[in-house]
Amino acid sequence: MKKHVNGTELFVQDQGQGTPVILLHGFPLDHRMWQSQMETLSANYRVLAPDFRGMGQSDLPVTPMSLTQYAQDILALMDELRIEKATLGGFSMGGYVAFALLRLAPERFSALILANTRPEPDGQEGRKNRLNMAVSLYDKGAAAARDAMLPKLVTEATHLEQPQLIDSLKVIMDSMPAEGLVHASIAMAFRADSVDLLPTISVPTLVIAGEQDAIAPPDVMKSMADQIPGANFHVIPSASHLTPMEKPEAFNELVLAFLKEASLKSMDYRSPS
Ligand code: MLT
């Protein structure tokens, strides 16, 4: 469904009942990357997977975007859906938005899942690549992002063994509005450094890496997890960047165990002594 918030129309898939779990997608993707999590987790939780402004079915931005603005959209969506507090999950770009959300409104989140993401901003080279990507998106359309990203999202073995997964990924990426991806590339190029935020995170946190992820390598993710008090860190074997789609069973198992433990912890917290 679409919701009118912050002067724009945002799409959100909202399924299941119970404690809300908000899942934020990566680039150049949309809520469809969470299909397996949506099916599995919605048996016990209310799972919400929005499309960022300008991506998937959400309307295009009319002014430049920042990660803070994507985060403000999510907060406005939570207000509109009357969700006071949720578990927050962010994959890659979704992780950058999760950091922005924790900076803006940490009191709105009771647990955190960070998958294949990193807290540091881009260096000079990375920023240059993003701006070149923005130019290619104008020239070639969404195919520019698809061609650059597809080889990095899953392992070579998965490319060979799971042609249907590759086809569904192409369908998602080819349907992305190029202009929305330009906004996202520029926003990511100028994102804030979130390293200082890590020691201030005070909710149960699960960090998931892919063994062969070159975009957010396991050692970078391990050092991120080490800086978040009490965070659980897991590496999914034989997986590259897109762990929720490439290894959905392993991913969902980690998330379900974490959500169960996080809810027990919050019950302990609430029970009178
Ligand atoms: C993503 O998967 O969202 C992107 O790899 C993020 C990035 O390019 O930094």
Short mmCIF file of C-alpha atoms and ligand atoms in Angstrom, two decimals:
data_model
loop_
_atom_site.label_atom_id
_atom_site.label_comp_id
_atom_site.label_asym_id
_atom_site.label_seq_id
_atom_site.Cartn_x
_atom_site.Cartn_y
_atom_site.Cartn_z
CA MET A 1 0.00 0.00 0.00
CA LYS A 2 0.97 3.63 -0.44
CA LYS A 3 0.96 6.19 2.36
CA HIS A 4 1.05 9.95 2.04
CA VAL A 5 3.82 11.21 4.36
CA ASN A 6 6.29 14.13 4.35
CA GLY A 7 4.60 15.53 1.22
CA THR A 8 5.21 12.36 -0.84
CA GLU A 9 3.72 8.92 -1.49
CA LEU A 10 5.72 6.08 0.04
CA PHE A 11 5.08 2.41 -0.65
CA VAL A 12 5.23 -0.02 2.26
CA GLN A 13 4.49 -3.74 2.44
CA ASP A 14 2.89 -4.36 5.84
CA GLN A 15 2.20 -7.98 6.76
CA GLY A 16 1.55 -9.98 9.93
CA GLN A 17 0.71 -9.08 13.48
CA GLY A 18 2.71 -8.56 16.65
CA THR A 19 5.85 -6.61 17.48
CA PRO A 20 6.74 -4.45 14.45
CA VAL A 21 9.94 -5.24 12.53
CA ILE A 22 10.93 -2.64 9.91
CA LEU A 23 13.26 -3.88 7.15
CA LEU A 24 15.17 -1.30 5.07
CA HIS A 25 16.36 -2.35 1.62
CA GLY A 26 19.65 -1.83 -0.21
CA PHE A 27 20.70 -0.18 -3.51
CA PRO A 28 19.54 -0.55 -6.30
CA LEU A 29 16.71 -2.62 -4.80
CA ASP A 30 13.36 -2.25 -3.07
CA HIS A 31 11.08 -4.05 -0.58
CA ARG A 32 11.03 -7.16 -2.80
CA MET A 33 14.53 -8.12 -1.60
CA TRP A 34 12.85 -9.03 1.73
CA GLN A 35 10.32 -11.47 0.27
CA SER A 36 11.65 -14.51 2.14
CA GLN A 37 11.91 -12.59 5.44
CA MET A 38 8.40 -11.20 4.90
CA GLU A 39 7.00 -14.72 4.46
CA THR A 40 8.89 -16.26 7.38
CA LEU A 41 8.81 -13.50 9.99
CA SER A 42 5.23 -12.38 9.39
CA ALA A 43 3.98 -15.62 11.02
CA ASN A 44 4.96 -14.09 14.39
CA TYR A 45 5.67 -10.41 13.79
CA ARG A 46 4.27 -7.40 11.98
CA VAL A 47 6.84 -6.97 9.20
CA LEU A 48 7.08 -3.65 7.36
CA ALA A 49 9.24 -3.25 4.25
CA PRO A 50 9.06 0.26 2.79
CA ASP A 51 10.52 1.52 -0.49
CA PHE A 52 12.75 4.55 -0.01
CA ARG A 53 11.64 7.73 -1.74
CA GLY A 54 12.52 7.43 -5.44
CA MET A 55 13.02 3.66 -5.30
CA GLY A 56 10.57 0.82 -6.01
CA GLN A 57 7.01 2.10 -6.00
CA SER A 58 7.60 5.22 -3.89
CA ASP A 59 7.37 8.62 -5.56
CA LEU A 60 10.45 10.39 -6.89
CA PRO A 61 12.11 13.08 -4.77
CA VAL A 62 11.69 16.65 -6.00
CA THR A 63 14.64 18.03 -4.02
CA PRO A 64 18.06 16.48 -3.27
CA MET A 65 18.02 13.62 -0.76
CA SER A 66 20.27 12.86 2.17
CA LEU A 67 20.30 9.73 4.33
CA THR A 68 18.75 11.87 7.08
CA GLN A 69 15.82 12.62 4.77
CA TYR A 70 15.29 8.94 3.96
CA ALA A 71 15.30 8.37 7.74
CA GLN A 72 12.79 11.18 8.29
CA ASP A 73 10.49 9.49 5.77
CA ILE A 74 10.66 6.27 7.79
CA LEU A 75 9.84 8.10 11.03
CA ALA A 76 6.89 9.83 9.33
CA LEU A 77 5.71 6.45 8.04
CA MET A 78 5.90 5.03 11.59
CA ASP A 79 3.83 7.99 12.85
CA GLU A 80 1.27 7.51 10.07
CA LEU A 81 1.00 3.77 10.86
CA ARG A 82 0.90 4.54 14.61
CA ILE A 83 4.02 2.52 15.33
CA GLU A 84 5.65 3.95 18.41
CA LYS A 85 8.53 1.50 18.65
CA ALA A 86 9.95 -1.19 16.35
CA THR A 87 12.84 -3.52 15.72
CA LEU A 88 14.91 -1.95 12.96
CA GLY A 89 16.71 -3.97 10.29
CA GLY A 90 18.91 -2.40 7.63
CA PHE A 91 20.71 -4.05 4.73
CA SER A 92 23.65 -2.12 3.24
CA MET A 93 22.15 1.26 2.18
CA GLY A 94 19.31 0.37 4.56
CA GLY A 95 21.98 0.13 7.28
CA TYR A 96 23.17 3.67 6.48
CA VAL A 97 19.56 4.83 6.89
CA ALA A 98 19.30 2.83 10.13
CA PHE A 99 22.31 4.78 11.50
CA ALA A 100 20.58 8.04 10.53
CA LEU A 101 17.41 6.85 12.32
CA LEU A 102 19.35 6.02 15.48
CA ARG A 103 20.86 9.49 15.38
CA LEU A 104 17.43 11.12 14.95
CA ALA A 105 15.19 9.05 17.23
CA PRO A 106 16.91 6.21 19.14
CA GLU A 107 13.92 5.96 21.50
CA ARG A 108 11.75 4.63 18.62
CA PHE A 109 13.75 1.39 18.26
CA SER A 110 13.94 -1.58 20.63
CA ALA A 111 16.36 -3.85 18.73
CA LEU A 112 18.66 -3.55 15.72
CA ILE A 113 19.73 -5.82 12.85
CA LEU A 114 22.61 -4.66 10.65
CA ALA A 115 23.25 -6.78 7.57
CA ASN A 116 26.14 -6.29 5.13
CA THR A 117 26.64 -2.64 5.95
CA ARG A 118 29.42 -0.40 7.25
CA PRO A 119 29.63 2.66 9.48
CA GLU A 120 32.39 4.60 7.69
CA PRO A 121 31.55 7.19 5.03
CA ASP A 122 32.97 6.96 1.48
CA GLY A 123 36.56 8.02 0.87
CA GLN A 124 37.47 10.30 -2.03
CA GLU A 125 37.65 7.42 -4.53
CA GLY A 126 34.34 5.95 -3.38
CA ARG A 127 32.64 9.33 -3.67
CA LYS A 128 34.01 9.78 -7.18
CA ASN A 129 32.64 6.33 -8.15
CA ARG A 130 29.18 7.26 -6.81
CA LEU A 131 29.12 10.49 -8.79
CA ASN A 132 30.25 8.64 -11.93
CA MET A 133 27.44 6.15 -11.24
CA ALA A 134 24.97 9.05 -11.08
CA VAL A 135 26.15 10.24 -14.51
CA SER A 136 25.91 6.71 -15.99
CA LEU A 137 22.40 6.37 -14.56
CA TYR A 138 21.40 9.49 -16.48
CA ASP A 139 23.04 8.13 -19.65
CA LYS A 140 22.04 4.46 -19.54
CA GLY A 141 19.14 4.30 -17.10
CA ALA A 142 18.81 1.75 -14.28
CA ALA A 143 20.89 -0.78 -16.28
CA ALA A 144 24.00 1.17 -15.21
CA ALA A 145 23.40 0.24 -11.55
CA ARG A 146 22.38 -3.31 -12.45
CA ASP A 147 25.56 -3.94 -14.46
CA ALA A 148 27.78 -2.49 -11.75
CA MET A 149 26.10 -4.21 -8.81
CA LEU A 150 24.92 -7.62 -10.02
CA PRO A 151 28.37 -9.29 -10.10
CA LYS A 152 28.99 -8.15 -6.50
CA LEU A 153 25.68 -9.17 -4.93
CA VAL A 154 26.00 -12.96 -4.94
CA THR A 155 28.90 -15.45 -5.24
CA GLU A 156 30.02 -16.91 -8.56
CA ALA A 157 28.61 -20.28 -7.47
CA THR A 158 25.18 -18.72 -6.89
CA HIS A 159 25.34 -17.04 -10.31
CA LEU A 160 25.80 -20.47 -11.85
CA GLU A 161 23.51 -22.50 -9.61
CA GLN A 162 20.55 -20.17 -9.06
CA PRO A 163 19.58 -18.61 -12.41
CA GLN A 164 16.05 -17.85 -11.10
CA LEU A 165 17.48 -15.72 -8.31
CA ILE A 166 19.58 -13.78 -10.83
CA ASP A 167 16.50 -13.31 -13.03
CA SER A 168 14.42 -11.97 -10.12
CA LEU A 169 17.23 -9.61 -9.16
CA LYS A 170 17.38 -8.29 -12.73
CA VAL A 171 13.60 -7.74 -12.71
CA ILE A 172 13.85 -5.70 -9.50
CA MET A 173 16.86 -3.67 -10.63
CA ASP A 174 15.54 -3.00 -14.14
CA SER A 175 12.27 -1.68 -12.72
CA MET A 176 14.04 0.94 -10.59
CA PRO A 177 13.51 4.59 -11.61
CA ALA A 178 16.97 5.81 -12.74
CA GLU A 179 16.40 9.28 -11.30
CA GLY A 180 15.63 7.83 -7.86
CA LEU A 181 18.91 5.89 -8.02
CA VAL A 182 20.76 9.11 -8.89
CA HIS A 183 19.40 10.65 -5.69
CA ALA A 184 20.40 7.58 -3.66
CA SER A 185 23.95 7.53 -5.14
CA ILE A 186 24.51 11.18 -4.28
CA ALA A 187 23.02 10.76 -0.80
CA MET A 188 25.32 7.77 -0.11
CA ALA A 189 28.35 9.67 -1.47
CA PHE A 190 27.87 12.38 1.15
CA ARG A 191 26.71 10.26 4.07
CA ALA A 192 27.88 11.00 7.60
CA ASP A 193 30.46 8.99 9.50
CA SER A 194 28.56 6.71 11.88
CA VAL A 195 31.58 5.22 13.70
CA ASP A 196 31.03 7.49 16.74
CA LEU A 197 27.43 6.33 16.96
CA LEU A 198 28.35 2.65 17.51
CA PRO A 199 29.29 2.75 21.23
CA THR A 200 26.08 4.69 21.97
CA ILE A 201 23.80 1.93 20.62
CA SER A 202 22.03 0.58 23.68
CA VAL A 203 19.55 -1.93 22.21
CA PRO A 204 20.13 -5.65 21.46
CA THR A 205 21.96 -5.78 18.12
CA LEU A 206 22.53 -8.52 15.56
CA VAL A 207 25.24 -8.04 12.93
CA ILE A 208 25.21 -10.34 9.89
CA ALA A 209 28.03 -10.56 7.33
CA GLY A 210 28.52 -12.63 4.17
CA GLU A 211 31.75 -14.65 4.07
CA GLN A 212 32.60 -13.46 0.54
CA ASP A 213 31.12 -9.95 0.69
CA ALA A 214 33.53 -7.49 -0.95
CA ILE A 215 31.27 -4.44 -0.37
CA ALA A 216 30.98 -4.86 3.42
CA PRO A 217 33.71 -7.44 4.15
CA PRO A 218 33.39 -9.63 7.28
CA ASP A 219 36.44 -8.05 8.98
CA VAL A 220 34.93 -4.56 8.59
CA MET A 221 31.62 -5.83 9.96
CA LYS A 222 33.34 -7.62 12.84
CA SER A 223 35.09 -4.44 13.87
CA MET A 224 31.72 -2.61 13.63
CA ALA A 225 30.08 -5.27 15.85
CA ASP A 226 32.97 -5.04 18.35
CA GLN A 227 32.17 -1.35 18.86
CA ILE A 228 28.45 -1.92 19.58
CA PRO A 229 27.97 -2.93 23.23
CA GLY A 230 26.86 -6.58 23.47
CA ALA A 231 26.28 -7.03 19.70
CA ASN A 232 26.01 -10.59 18.30
CA PHE A 233 28.14 -11.10 15.18
CA HIS A 234 27.61 -13.86 12.61
CA VAL A 235 29.15 -14.66 9.24
CA ILE A 236 27.02 -16.60 6.74
CA PRO A 237 29.25 -19.08 4.88
CA SER A 238 29.37 -19.21 1.05
CA ALA A 239 27.47 -15.92 0.82
CA SER A 240 28.41 -12.63 -0.81
CA HIS A 241 26.72 -9.23 -0.20
CA LEU A 242 23.01 -9.95 -0.60
CA THR A 243 22.69 -12.43 2.30
CA PRO A 244 18.88 -12.07 2.82
CA MET A 245 18.25 -13.27 -0.76
CA GLU A 246 21.28 -15.48 -1.36
CA LYS A 247 21.04 -17.47 1.88
CA PRO A 248 17.50 -16.79 3.13
CA GLU A 249 17.27 -19.85 5.41
CA ALA A 250 20.50 -19.08 7.27
CA PHE A 251 19.58 -15.38 7.45
CA ASN A 252 16.05 -16.03 8.74
CA GLU A 253 17.28 -18.52 11.31
CA LEU A 254 19.67 -15.93 12.79
CA VAL A 255 16.97 -13.24 12.78
CA LEU A 256 14.28 -15.45 14.37
CA ALA A 257 16.62 -16.57 17.17
CA PHE A 258 17.68 -12.96 17.75
CA LEU A 259 14.09 -11.61 17.83
CA LYS A 260 13.10 -14.27 20.34
CA GLU A 261 16.06 -13.47 22.57
CA ALA A 262 15.51 -9.70 22.23
CA SER A 263 11.86 -10.01 23.30
CA LEU A 264 12.85 -12.14 26.34
CA LYS A 265 15.43 -9.49 27.28
CA SER A 266 12.85 -6.71 27.07
CA MET A 267 10.42 -8.79 29.19
CA ASP A 268 13.13 -9.26 31.85
CA TYR A 269 13.62 -5.54 31.77
CA ARG A 270 9.95 -4.83 32.34
CA SER A 271 9.24 -7.50 34.99
CA PRO A 272 9.08 -6.13 38.56
CA SER A 273 11.89 -7.30 40.85
C1 MLT B 1 23.77 -1.61 -1.16
O1 MLT B 1 23.73 -2.83 -1.30
O2 MLT B 1 22.85 -0.97 -0.65
C2 MLT B 1 24.99 -0.90 -1.68
O3 MLT B 1 26.01 -1.81 -1.93
C3 MLT B 1 25.45 0.14 -0.70
C4 MLT B 1 26.69 0.81 -1.17
O4 MLT B 1 26.94 0.88 -2.39
O5 MLT B 1 27.43 1.35 -0.33
#
